[in-house]
Coordinates of C-alpha atoms in Angstrom, one line a residue:
Chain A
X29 CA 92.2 -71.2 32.4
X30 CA 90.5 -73.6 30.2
X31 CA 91.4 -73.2 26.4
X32 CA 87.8 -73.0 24.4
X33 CA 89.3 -72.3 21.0
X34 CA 88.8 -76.0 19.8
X35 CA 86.6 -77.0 21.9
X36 CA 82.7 -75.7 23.2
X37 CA 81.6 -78.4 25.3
X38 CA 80.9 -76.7 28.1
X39 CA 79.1 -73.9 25.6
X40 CA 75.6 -73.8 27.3
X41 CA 72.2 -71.8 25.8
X42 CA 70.0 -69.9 27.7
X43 CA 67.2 -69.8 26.0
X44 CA 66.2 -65.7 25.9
X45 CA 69.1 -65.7 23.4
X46 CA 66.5 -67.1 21.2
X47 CA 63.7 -64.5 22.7
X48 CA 61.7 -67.7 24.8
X49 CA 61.9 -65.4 28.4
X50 CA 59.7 -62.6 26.5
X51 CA 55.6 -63.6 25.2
X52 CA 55.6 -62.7 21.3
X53 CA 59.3 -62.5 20.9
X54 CA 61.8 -65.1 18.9
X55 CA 61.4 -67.5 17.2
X56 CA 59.0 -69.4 19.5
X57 CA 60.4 -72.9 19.2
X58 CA 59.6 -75.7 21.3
X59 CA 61.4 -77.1 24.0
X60 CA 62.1 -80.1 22.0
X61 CA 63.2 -78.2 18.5
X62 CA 65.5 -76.2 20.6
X63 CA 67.2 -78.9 22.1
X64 CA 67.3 -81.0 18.8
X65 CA 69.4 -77.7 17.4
X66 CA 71.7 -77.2 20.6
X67 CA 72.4 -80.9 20.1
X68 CA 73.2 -80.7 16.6
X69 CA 75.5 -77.7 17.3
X70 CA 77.3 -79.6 20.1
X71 CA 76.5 -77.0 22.9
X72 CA 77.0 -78.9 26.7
X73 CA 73.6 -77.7 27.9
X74 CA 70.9 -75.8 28.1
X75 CA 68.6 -73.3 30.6
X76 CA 65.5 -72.7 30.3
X77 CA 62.6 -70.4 31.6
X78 CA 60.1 -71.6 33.7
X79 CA 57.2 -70.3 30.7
X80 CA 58.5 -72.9 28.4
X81 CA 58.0 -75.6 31.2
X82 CA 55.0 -75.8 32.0
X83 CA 54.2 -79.1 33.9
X84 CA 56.4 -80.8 31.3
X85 CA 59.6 -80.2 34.0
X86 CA 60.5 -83.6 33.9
X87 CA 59.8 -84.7 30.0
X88 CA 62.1 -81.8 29.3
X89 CA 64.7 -82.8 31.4
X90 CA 64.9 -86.3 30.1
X91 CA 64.9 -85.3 26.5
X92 CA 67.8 -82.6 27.2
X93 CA 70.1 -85.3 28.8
X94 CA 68.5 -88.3 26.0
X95 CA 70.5 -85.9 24.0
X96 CA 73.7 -86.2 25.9
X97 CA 73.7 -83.0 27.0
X98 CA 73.5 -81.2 30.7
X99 CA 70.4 -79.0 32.0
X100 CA 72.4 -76.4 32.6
X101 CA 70.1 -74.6 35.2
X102 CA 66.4 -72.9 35.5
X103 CA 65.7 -69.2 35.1
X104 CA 64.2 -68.0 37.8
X105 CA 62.8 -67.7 41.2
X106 CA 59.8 -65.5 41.3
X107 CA 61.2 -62.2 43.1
X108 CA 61.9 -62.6 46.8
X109 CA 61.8 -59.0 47.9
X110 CA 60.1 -55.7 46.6
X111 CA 56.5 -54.5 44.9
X112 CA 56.6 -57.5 42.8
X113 CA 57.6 -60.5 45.1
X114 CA 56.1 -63.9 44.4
X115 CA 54.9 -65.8 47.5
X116 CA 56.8 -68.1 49.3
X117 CA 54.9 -71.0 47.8
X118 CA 55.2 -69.4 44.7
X119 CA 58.9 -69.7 44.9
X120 CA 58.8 -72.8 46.5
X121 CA 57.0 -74.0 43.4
X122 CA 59.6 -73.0 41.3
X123 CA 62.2 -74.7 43.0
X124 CA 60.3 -77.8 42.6
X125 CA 60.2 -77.8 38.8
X126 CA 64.0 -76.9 39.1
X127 CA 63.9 -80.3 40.8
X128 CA 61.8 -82.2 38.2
X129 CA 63.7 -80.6 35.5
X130 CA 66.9 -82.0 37.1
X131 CA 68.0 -78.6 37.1
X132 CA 71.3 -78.4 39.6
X133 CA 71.0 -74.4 39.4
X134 CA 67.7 -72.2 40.1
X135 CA 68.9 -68.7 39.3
X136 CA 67.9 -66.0 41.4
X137 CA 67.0 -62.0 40.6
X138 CA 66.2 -60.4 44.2
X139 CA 63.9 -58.2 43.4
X140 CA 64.1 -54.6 44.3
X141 CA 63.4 -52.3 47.3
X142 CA 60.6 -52.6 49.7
X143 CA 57.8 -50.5 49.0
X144 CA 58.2 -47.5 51.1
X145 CA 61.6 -47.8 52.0
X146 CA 64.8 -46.4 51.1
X147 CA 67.6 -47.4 49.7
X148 CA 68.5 -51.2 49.5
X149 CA 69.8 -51.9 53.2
X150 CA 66.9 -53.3 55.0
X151 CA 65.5 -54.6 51.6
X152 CA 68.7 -57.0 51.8
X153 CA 68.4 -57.9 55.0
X154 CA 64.5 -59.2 54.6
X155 CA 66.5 -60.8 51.5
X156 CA 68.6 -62.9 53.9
X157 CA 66.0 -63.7 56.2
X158 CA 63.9 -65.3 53.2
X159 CA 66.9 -66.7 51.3
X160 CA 68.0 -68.8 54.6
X161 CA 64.4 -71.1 55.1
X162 CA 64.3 -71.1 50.7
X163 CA 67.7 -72.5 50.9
X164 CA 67.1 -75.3 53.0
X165 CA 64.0 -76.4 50.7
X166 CA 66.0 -76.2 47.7
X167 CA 68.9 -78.2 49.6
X168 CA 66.5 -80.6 50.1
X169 CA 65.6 -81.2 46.1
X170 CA 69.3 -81.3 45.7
X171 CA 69.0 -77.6 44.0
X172 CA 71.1 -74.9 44.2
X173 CA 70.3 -71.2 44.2
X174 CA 72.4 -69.2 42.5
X175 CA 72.1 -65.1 43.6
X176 CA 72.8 -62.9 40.5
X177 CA 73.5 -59.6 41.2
X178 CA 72.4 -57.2 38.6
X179 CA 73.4 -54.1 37.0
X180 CA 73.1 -50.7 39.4
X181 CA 70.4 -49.6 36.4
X182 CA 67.9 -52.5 37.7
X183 CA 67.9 -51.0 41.1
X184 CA 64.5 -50.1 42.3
X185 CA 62.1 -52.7 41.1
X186 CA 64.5 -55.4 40.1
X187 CA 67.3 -56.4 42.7
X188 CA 68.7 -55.1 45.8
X189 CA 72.1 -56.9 44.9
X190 CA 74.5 -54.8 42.6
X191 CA 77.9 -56.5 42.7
X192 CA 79.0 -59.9 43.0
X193 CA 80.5 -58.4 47.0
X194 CA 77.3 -57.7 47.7
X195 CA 75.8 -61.5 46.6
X196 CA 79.4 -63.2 48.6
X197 CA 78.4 -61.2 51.5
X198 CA 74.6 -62.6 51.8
X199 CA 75.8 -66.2 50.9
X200 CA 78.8 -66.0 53.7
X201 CA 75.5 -64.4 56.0
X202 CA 73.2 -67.4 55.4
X203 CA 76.2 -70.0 55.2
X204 CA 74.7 -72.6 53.5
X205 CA 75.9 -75.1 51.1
X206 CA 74.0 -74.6 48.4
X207 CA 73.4 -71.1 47.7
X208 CA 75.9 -69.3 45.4
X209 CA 76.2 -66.7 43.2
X210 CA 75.7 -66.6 39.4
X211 CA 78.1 -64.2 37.8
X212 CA 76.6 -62.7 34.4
X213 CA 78.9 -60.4 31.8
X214 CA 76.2 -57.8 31.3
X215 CA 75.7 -57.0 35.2
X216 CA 79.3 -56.8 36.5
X217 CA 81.6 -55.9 33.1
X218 CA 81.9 -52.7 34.6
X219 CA 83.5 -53.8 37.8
X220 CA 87.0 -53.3 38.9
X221 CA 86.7 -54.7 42.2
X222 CA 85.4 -58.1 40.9
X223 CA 88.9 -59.9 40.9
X224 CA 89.4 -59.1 44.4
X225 CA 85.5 -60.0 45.5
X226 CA 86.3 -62.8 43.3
X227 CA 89.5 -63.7 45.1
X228 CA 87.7 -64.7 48.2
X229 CA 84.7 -66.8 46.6
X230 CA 86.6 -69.7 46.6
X231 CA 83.6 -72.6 45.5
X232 CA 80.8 -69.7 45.8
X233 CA 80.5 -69.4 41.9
X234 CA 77.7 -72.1 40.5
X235 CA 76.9 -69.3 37.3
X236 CA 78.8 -67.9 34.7
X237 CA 76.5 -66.4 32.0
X238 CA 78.0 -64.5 29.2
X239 CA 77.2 -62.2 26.3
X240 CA 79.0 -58.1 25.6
X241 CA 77.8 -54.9 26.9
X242 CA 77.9 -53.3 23.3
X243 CA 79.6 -49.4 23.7
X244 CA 75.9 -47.7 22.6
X245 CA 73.4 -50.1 24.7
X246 CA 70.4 -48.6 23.1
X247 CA 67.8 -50.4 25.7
X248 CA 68.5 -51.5 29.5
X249 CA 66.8 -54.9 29.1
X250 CA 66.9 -55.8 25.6
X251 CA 70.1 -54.3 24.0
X252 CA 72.5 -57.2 24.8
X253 CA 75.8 -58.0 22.3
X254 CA 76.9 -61.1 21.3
X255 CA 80.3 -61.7 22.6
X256 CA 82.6 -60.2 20.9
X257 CA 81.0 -57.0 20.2
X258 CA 81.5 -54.9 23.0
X259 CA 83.7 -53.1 25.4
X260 CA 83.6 -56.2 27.9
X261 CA 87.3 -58.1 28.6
X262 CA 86.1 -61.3 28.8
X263 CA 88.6 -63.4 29.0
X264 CA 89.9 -61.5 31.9
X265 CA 86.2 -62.3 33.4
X266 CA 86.3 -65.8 32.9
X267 CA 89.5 -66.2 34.1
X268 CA 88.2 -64.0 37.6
X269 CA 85.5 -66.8 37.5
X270 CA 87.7 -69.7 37.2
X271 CA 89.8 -68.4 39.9
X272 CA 87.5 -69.6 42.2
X273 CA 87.5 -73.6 41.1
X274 CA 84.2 -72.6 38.8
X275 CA 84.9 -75.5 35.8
X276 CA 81.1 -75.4 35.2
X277 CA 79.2 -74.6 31.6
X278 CA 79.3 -71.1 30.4
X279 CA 75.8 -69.9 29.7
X280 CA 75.2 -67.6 26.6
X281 CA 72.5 -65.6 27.1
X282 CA 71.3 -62.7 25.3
X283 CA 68.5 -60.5 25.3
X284 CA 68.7 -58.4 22.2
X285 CA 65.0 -57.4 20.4
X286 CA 66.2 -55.5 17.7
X287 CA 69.0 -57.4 16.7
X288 CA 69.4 -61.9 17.4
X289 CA 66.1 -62.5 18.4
X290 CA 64.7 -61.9 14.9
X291 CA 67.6 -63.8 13.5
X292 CA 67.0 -67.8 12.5
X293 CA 67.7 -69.2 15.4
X294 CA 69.6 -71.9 13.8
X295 CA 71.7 -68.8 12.9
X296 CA 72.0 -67.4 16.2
X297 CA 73.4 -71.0 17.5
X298 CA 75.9 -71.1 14.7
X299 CA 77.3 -67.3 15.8
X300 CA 77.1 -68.2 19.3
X301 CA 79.6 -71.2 19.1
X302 CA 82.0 -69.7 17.0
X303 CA 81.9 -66.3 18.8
X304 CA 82.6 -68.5 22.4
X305 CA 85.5 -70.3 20.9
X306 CA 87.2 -66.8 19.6
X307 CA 86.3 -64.0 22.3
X308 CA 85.1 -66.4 25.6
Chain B
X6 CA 74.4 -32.4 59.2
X7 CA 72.7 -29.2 58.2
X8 CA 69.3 -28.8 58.4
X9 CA 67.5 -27.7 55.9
X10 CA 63.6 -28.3 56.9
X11 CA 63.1 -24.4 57.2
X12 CA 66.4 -23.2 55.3
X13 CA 66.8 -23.3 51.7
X14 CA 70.3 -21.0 51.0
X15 CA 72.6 -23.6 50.0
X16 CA 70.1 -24.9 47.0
X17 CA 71.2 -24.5 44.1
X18 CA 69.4 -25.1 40.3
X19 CA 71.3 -27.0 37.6
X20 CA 69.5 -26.1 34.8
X21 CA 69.2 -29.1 33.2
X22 CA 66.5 -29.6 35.6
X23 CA 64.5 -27.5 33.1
X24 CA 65.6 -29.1 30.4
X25 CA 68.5 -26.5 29.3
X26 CA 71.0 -29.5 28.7
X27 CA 69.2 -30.4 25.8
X28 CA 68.3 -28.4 22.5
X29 CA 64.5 -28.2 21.9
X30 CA 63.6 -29.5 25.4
X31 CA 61.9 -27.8 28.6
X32 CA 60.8 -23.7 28.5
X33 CA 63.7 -22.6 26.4
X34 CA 64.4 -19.6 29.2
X35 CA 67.2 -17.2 28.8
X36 CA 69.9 -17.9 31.8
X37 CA 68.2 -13.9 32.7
X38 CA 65.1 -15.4 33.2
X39 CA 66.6 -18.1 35.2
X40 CA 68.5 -16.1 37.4
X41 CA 65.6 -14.1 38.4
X42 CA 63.7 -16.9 39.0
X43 CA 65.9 -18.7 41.2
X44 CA 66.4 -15.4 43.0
X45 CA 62.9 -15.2 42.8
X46 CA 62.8 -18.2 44.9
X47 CA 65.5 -18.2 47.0
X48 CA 68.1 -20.0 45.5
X49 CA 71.6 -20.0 46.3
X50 CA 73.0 -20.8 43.9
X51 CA 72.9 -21.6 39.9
X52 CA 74.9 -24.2 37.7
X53 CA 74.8 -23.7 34.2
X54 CA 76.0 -25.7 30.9
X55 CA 78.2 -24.7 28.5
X56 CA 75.7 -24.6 25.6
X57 CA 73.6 -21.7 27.3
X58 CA 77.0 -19.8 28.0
X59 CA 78.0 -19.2 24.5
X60 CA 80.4 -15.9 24.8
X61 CA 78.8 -14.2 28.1
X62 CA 80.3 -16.4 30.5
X63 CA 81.4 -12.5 32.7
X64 CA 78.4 -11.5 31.9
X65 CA 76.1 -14.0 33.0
X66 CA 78.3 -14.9 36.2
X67 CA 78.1 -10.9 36.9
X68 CA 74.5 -11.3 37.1
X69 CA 74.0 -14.0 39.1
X70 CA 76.2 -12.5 41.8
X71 CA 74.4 -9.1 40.9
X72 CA 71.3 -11.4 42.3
X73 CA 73.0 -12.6 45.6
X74 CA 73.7 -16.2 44.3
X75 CA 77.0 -18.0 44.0
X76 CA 77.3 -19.7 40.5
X77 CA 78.1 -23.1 41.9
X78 CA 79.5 -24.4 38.9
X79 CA 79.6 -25.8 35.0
X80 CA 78.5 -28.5 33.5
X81 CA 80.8 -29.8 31.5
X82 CA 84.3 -30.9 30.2
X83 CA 84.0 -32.4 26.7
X84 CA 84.6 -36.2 27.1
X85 CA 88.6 -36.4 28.5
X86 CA 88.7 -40.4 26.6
X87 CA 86.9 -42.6 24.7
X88 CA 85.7 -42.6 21.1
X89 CA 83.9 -39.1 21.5
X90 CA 86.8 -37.1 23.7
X91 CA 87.3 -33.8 23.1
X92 CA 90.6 -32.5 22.0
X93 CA 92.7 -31.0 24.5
X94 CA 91.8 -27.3 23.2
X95 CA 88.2 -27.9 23.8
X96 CA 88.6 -29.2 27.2
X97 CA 90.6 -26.0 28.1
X98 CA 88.0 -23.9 26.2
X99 CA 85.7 -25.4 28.8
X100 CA 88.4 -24.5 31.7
X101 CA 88.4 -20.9 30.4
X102 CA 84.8 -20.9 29.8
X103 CA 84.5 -22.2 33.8
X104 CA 87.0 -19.1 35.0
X105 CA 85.5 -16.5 32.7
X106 CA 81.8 -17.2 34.8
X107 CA 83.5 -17.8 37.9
X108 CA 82.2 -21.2 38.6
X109 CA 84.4 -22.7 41.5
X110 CA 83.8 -26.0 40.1
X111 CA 83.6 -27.4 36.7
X112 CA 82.3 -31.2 36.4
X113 CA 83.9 -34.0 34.3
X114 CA 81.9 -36.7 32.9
X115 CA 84.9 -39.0 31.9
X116 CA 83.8 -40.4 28.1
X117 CA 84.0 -44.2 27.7
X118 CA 86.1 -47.4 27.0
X119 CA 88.9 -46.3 24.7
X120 CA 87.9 -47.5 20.9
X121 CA 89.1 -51.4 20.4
X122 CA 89.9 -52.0 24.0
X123 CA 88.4 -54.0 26.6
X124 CA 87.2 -53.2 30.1
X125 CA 88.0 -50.0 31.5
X126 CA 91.3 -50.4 33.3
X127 CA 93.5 -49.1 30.2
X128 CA 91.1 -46.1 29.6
X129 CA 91.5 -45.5 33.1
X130 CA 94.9 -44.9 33.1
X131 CA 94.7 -42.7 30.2
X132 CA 92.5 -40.8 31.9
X133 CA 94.5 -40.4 35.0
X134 CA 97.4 -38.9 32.8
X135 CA 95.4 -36.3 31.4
X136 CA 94.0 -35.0 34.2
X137 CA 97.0 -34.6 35.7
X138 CA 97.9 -31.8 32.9
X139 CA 94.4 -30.5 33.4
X140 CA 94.4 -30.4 37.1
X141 CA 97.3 -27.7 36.5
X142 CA 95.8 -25.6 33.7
X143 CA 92.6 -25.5 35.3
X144 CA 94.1 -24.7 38.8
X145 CA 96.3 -21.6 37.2
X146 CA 92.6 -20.4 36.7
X147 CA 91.2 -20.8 39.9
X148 CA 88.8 -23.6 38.9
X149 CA 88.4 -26.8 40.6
X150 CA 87.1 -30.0 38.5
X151 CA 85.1 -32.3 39.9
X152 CA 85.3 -36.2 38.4
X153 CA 81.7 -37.8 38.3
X154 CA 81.3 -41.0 38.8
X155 CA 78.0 -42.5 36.8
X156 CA 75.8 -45.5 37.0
X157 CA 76.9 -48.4 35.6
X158 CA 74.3 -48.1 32.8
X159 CA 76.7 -45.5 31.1
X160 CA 80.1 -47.6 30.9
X161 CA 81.0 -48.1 27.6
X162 CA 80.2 -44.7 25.5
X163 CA 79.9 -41.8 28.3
X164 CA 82.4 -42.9 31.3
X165 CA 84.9 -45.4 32.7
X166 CA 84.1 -44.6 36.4
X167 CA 81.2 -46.2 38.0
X168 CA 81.9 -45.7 41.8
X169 CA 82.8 -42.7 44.0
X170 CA 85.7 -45.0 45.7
X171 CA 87.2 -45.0 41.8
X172 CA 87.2 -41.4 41.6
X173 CA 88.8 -40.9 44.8
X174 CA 91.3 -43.6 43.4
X175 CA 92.4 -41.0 41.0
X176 CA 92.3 -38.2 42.9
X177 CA 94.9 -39.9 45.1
X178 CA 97.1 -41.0 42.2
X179 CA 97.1 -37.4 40.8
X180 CA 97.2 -35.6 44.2
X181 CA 96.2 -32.0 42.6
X182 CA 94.5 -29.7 45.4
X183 CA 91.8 -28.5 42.9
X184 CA 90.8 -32.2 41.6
X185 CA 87.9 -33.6 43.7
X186 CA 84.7 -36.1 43.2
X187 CA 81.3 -34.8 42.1
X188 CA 78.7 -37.4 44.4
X189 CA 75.5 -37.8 42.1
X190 CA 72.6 -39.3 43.5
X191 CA 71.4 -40.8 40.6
X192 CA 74.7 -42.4 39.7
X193 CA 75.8 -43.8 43.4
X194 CA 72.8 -44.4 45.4
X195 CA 72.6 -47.7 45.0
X196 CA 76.1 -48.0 46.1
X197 CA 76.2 -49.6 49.8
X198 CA 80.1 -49.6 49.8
X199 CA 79.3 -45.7 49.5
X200 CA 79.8 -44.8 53.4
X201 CA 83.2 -46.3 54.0
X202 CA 84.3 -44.7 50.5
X203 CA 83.1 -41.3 51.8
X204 CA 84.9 -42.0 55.2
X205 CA 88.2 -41.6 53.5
X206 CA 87.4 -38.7 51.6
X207 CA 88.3 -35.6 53.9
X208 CA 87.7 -32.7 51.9
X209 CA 87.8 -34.5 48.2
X210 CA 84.1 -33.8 47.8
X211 CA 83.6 -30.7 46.0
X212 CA 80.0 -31.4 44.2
X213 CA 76.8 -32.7 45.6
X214 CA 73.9 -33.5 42.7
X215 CA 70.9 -33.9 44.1
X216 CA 67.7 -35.5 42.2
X217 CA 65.8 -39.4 43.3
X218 CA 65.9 -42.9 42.0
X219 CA 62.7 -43.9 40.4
X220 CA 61.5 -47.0 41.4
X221 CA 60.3 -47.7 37.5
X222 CA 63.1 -45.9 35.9
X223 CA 62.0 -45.7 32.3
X224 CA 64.7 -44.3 30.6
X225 CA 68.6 -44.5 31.1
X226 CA 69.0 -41.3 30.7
X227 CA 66.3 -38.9 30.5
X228 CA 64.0 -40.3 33.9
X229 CA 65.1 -38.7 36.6
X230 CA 62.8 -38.8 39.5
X231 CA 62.1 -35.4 41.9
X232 CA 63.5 -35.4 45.3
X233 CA 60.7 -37.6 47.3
X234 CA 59.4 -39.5 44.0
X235 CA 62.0 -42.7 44.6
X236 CA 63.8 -45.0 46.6
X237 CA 67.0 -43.3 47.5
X238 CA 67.9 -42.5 50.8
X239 CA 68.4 -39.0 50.5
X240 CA 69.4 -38.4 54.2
X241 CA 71.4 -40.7 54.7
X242 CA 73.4 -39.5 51.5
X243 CA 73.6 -36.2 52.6
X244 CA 75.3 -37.5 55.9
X245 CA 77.6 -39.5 54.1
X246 CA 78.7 -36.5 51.8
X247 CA 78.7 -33.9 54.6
X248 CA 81.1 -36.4 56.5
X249 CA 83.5 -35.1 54.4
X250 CA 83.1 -31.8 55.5
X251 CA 81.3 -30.6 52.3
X252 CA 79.1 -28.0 53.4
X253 CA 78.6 -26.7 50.1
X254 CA 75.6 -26.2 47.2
X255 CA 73.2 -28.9 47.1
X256 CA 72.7 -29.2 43.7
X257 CA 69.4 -30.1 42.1
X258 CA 69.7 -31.6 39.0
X259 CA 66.9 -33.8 37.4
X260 CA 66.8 -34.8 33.6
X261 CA 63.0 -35.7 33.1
X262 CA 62.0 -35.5 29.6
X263 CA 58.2 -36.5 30.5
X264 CA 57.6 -34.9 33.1
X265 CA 59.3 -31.9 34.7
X266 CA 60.6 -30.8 31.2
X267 CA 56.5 -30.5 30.5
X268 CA 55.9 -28.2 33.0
X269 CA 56.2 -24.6 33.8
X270 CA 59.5 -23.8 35.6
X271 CA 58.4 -21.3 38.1
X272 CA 56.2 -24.4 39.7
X273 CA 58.8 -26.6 38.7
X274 CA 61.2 -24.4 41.2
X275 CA 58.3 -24.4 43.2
X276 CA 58.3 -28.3 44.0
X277 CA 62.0 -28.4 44.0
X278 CA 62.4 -26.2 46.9
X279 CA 59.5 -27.9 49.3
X280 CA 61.2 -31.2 48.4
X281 CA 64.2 -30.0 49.3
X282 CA 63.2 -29.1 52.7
X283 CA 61.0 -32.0 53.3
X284 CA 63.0 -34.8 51.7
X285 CA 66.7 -33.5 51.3

C-alpha cells in the first residue's frame, strides 16, 4: 500500500467538496480560482462537473495541467437507464467534453429502474445493452467510463448498481477495455464482501473517490464526512482498492450542505489534505 | 407459493404501519381498537411494539387470540451494540416482554458500528457473542428472535448488517434453533444476490415484512411506500422467502409519516388488504 502520510500527490479534488455539482451552493468559484488553490495546496488533480464546463472543456483542461497537475476525471454521464435517462446523444455529448477536457475517466451513475418495472434485473440488463455501443464511442476519444455503484438508498430513481459485484459483473458482461468501475467510500463502506469482489477486479478499478460515512448521516445526498469523521475503515478500503494494481489519484469528494460547503473553501482544501495524509 | 389473490389469513398488521412506533404520530389507537379492527378486517395476525405494551403484555396477547388472530410477533430488542445498545437487562426485559404476549418471534435491529471503531467487522463479532447468550435465554422462553438485516442507509448508528446472506452468516456461527433472519422488503429488495442467499436458508426465515420501495424515496426512514406504490418486485420476493419453507405471517409494515400516518386507519387497513391481494 502506498504510504500518504508525507506525501498527497496523488490527493485529487472533486469539485462538489466545494458545493460546484449543486446551483446556489458553495462557494461558487471559477474553474480557474479553484485550480489556482488546488495548485497552491499541491493536490495531483482535479474533477469537475460538466455545469462548470460549459464549452470551455478544452481551456480548462489546459489550464489544469499548465498548472502541473492531472484532470483527474469528469462527473458524469447523463443517466443511462430509468425515468430520468439522458438520450444517447446526450451522453454521447458528454463524453466528448470528457474528451476535450482531456479527462481519462467519465464517471458513470446508472440511473435507476425502468418506469413500470420491478426491481433492478431487466433495468440492468437494458444497462448493458447501452453501456456496450457507449463504450466503444468513448474508446474511441481515448475515455474511459468508470460504473459507480451507489448506495442501496439511491435505488429507485438513481442507479440499478449497488455493489462494486454488481458493476465487475456488467464490465466482465460487456468486456471491453475501457470501462471500469469507480469505487466511492460513501456507497460501498458498508460492504463486507468488497475484498473478495475486489479480489477478482484485477485492472477493473479506474476510481477511487473518498470521504466518511459520519455514524448520524442526517441527509442521503448531502450529509457526507470528511475523512476521518466517521465509522468508515479506510485504510482497509484503499488497500481493497490497491489490491487490484489501482495506483491512480484518490478523489475527495464531499457533499455536505450543512457543514464544508459553507466553509472558505480555501479552508476546506487545507482540512482535506491534512485529513488524506492522517486517516486515507 | 401461496396464493393470496382471494385469501388474506396469513396478513398480519405491524402497527407501525399506523404510526404506533412513534410518539405523537398516526391515530393514537389503543392496541383494543387495533385488534378489533384488524379482526374487523380479517387479519391474521398482529405485531405490536414494545412502547404500546407497557405492563399488559398477557393481556393484550389474550385478546388478540380472544379475536382469532396469532400475535405474530414484537418489535423490538433494544440495540444489542453500538453507541445506543441496551444493557443486557433491557434486552431480556424485551425477551420477557415477547413471552409474557406470546409473540413467537421477537425482531432484532442490531445497533451500529461500535463507538471509535471502524467498519463493521469488529462490531460484528461482538454481536455474534451476545446473541449466542440471548439465543439461550430467549429460547428458555419459547421466543424465537429474528436478526434484521437493514438498508445500507442505516450502517453506522442503527445496524451492522446490511444483507440477508450476513445474517444467515450469524445464524450459522451461533447455530441456536430459535435464532433466524427477519427478510424486510424495504431493507433487501434491491439485493440481487438475494435469491441464492435465500437458497441456503432452509428454515432460517422466521419473519417476512412486507411494505414497497418508492421510486422518489424522500426520507431515510420515515417513507415507506404501500404495497403497489414502488419498484420492488414483491412476487418475486415472496418466492424467494417461501423457498425457504416460510409459510408464515406476511407482515405489513410501512413507516409513512406523510402519508398513511395522515389517514384514517380503518381505510388505511382497507388499502393494505386489496394490495395485499393484488400486489403481494
Amino acid at each position: 500500500m502506498r504510504n500518504f502520510t508525507h506525501n498527497h500527490a496523488v490527493l485529487a479534488l472533486n469539485t462538489a467538496t466545494l458545493g460546484h455539482n449543486v446551483d446556489g451552493q458553495g462557494a461558487g468559484w471559477s474553474p480557474e480560482r479553484v485550480i489556482d488553490a488546488c495548485a497552491a495546496h499541491g493536490l495531483g488533480g482535479i474533477v469537475f462537473w460538466r455545469r462548470e464546463i460549459g464549452s470551455r472543456a478544452i481551456e480548462i483542461g489546459d489550464r489544469v495541467r499548465a498548472s502541473r497537475m492531472q484532470v483527474g476525471g469528469l462527473c458524469r454521464t447523463p443517466f443511462i437507464v430509468g425515468r430520468d435517462a439522458g438520450s444517447a446523444d446526450e451522453v454521447k455529448a458528454s463524453i466528448d467534453m470528457a474528451a476535450a477536457l482531456g479527462a481519462p475517466v467519465l464517471t458513470i451513475v446508472t440511473g435507476g429502474t425502468k418506469p413500470s418495472s420491478k426491481g433492478v434485473v431487466e433495468t440492468q440488463k437494458i444497462l448493458a445493452e447501452r453501456l456496450a455501443h457507449l463504450a466503444l464511442y468513448a474508446a474511441d476519444r481515448a475515455v474511459g467510463l468508470a460504473l459507480e455503484p451507489l448506495n442501496p438508498m439511491f435505488g429507485g430513481n438513481r442507479t440499478c448498481l449497488f455493489t462494486v459485484a454488481e458493476a465487475l459483473k456488467i464490465c466482465d458482461q460487456i468486456g471491453a477495455p475501457n470501462l471500469g468501475v469507480a469505487v466511492d467510500v460513501y456507497h460501498v463502506w458498508w460492504d463486507t464482501t468488497l475484498p473478495d469482489a475486489l479480489r477478482q477486479a484485477k485492472g477493473h478499478v479506474i476510481g477511487y473517490h473518498v470521504c466518511d460515512w459520519l455514524e448520524n448521516t442526517k441527509d442521503m445526498l448531502l450529509d457526507r464526512g470528511m475523512m476521518g469523521d466517521g465509522v468508515a475503515d479506510l485504510r482497509a478500503l484503499r488497500g481493497a482498492v490497491e489490491g487490484t494494481g489501482y495506483l491512480g489519484l484518490c478523489e475527495v469528494e464531499i457533499f455536505s450542505a450543512q457543514n464544508w460547503w459553507k466553509r472558505d473553501p480555501a479552508e476546506v482544501l487545507d482540512v482535506v489534505v491534512d485529513r488524506f495524509r492522517t486517516y486515507c
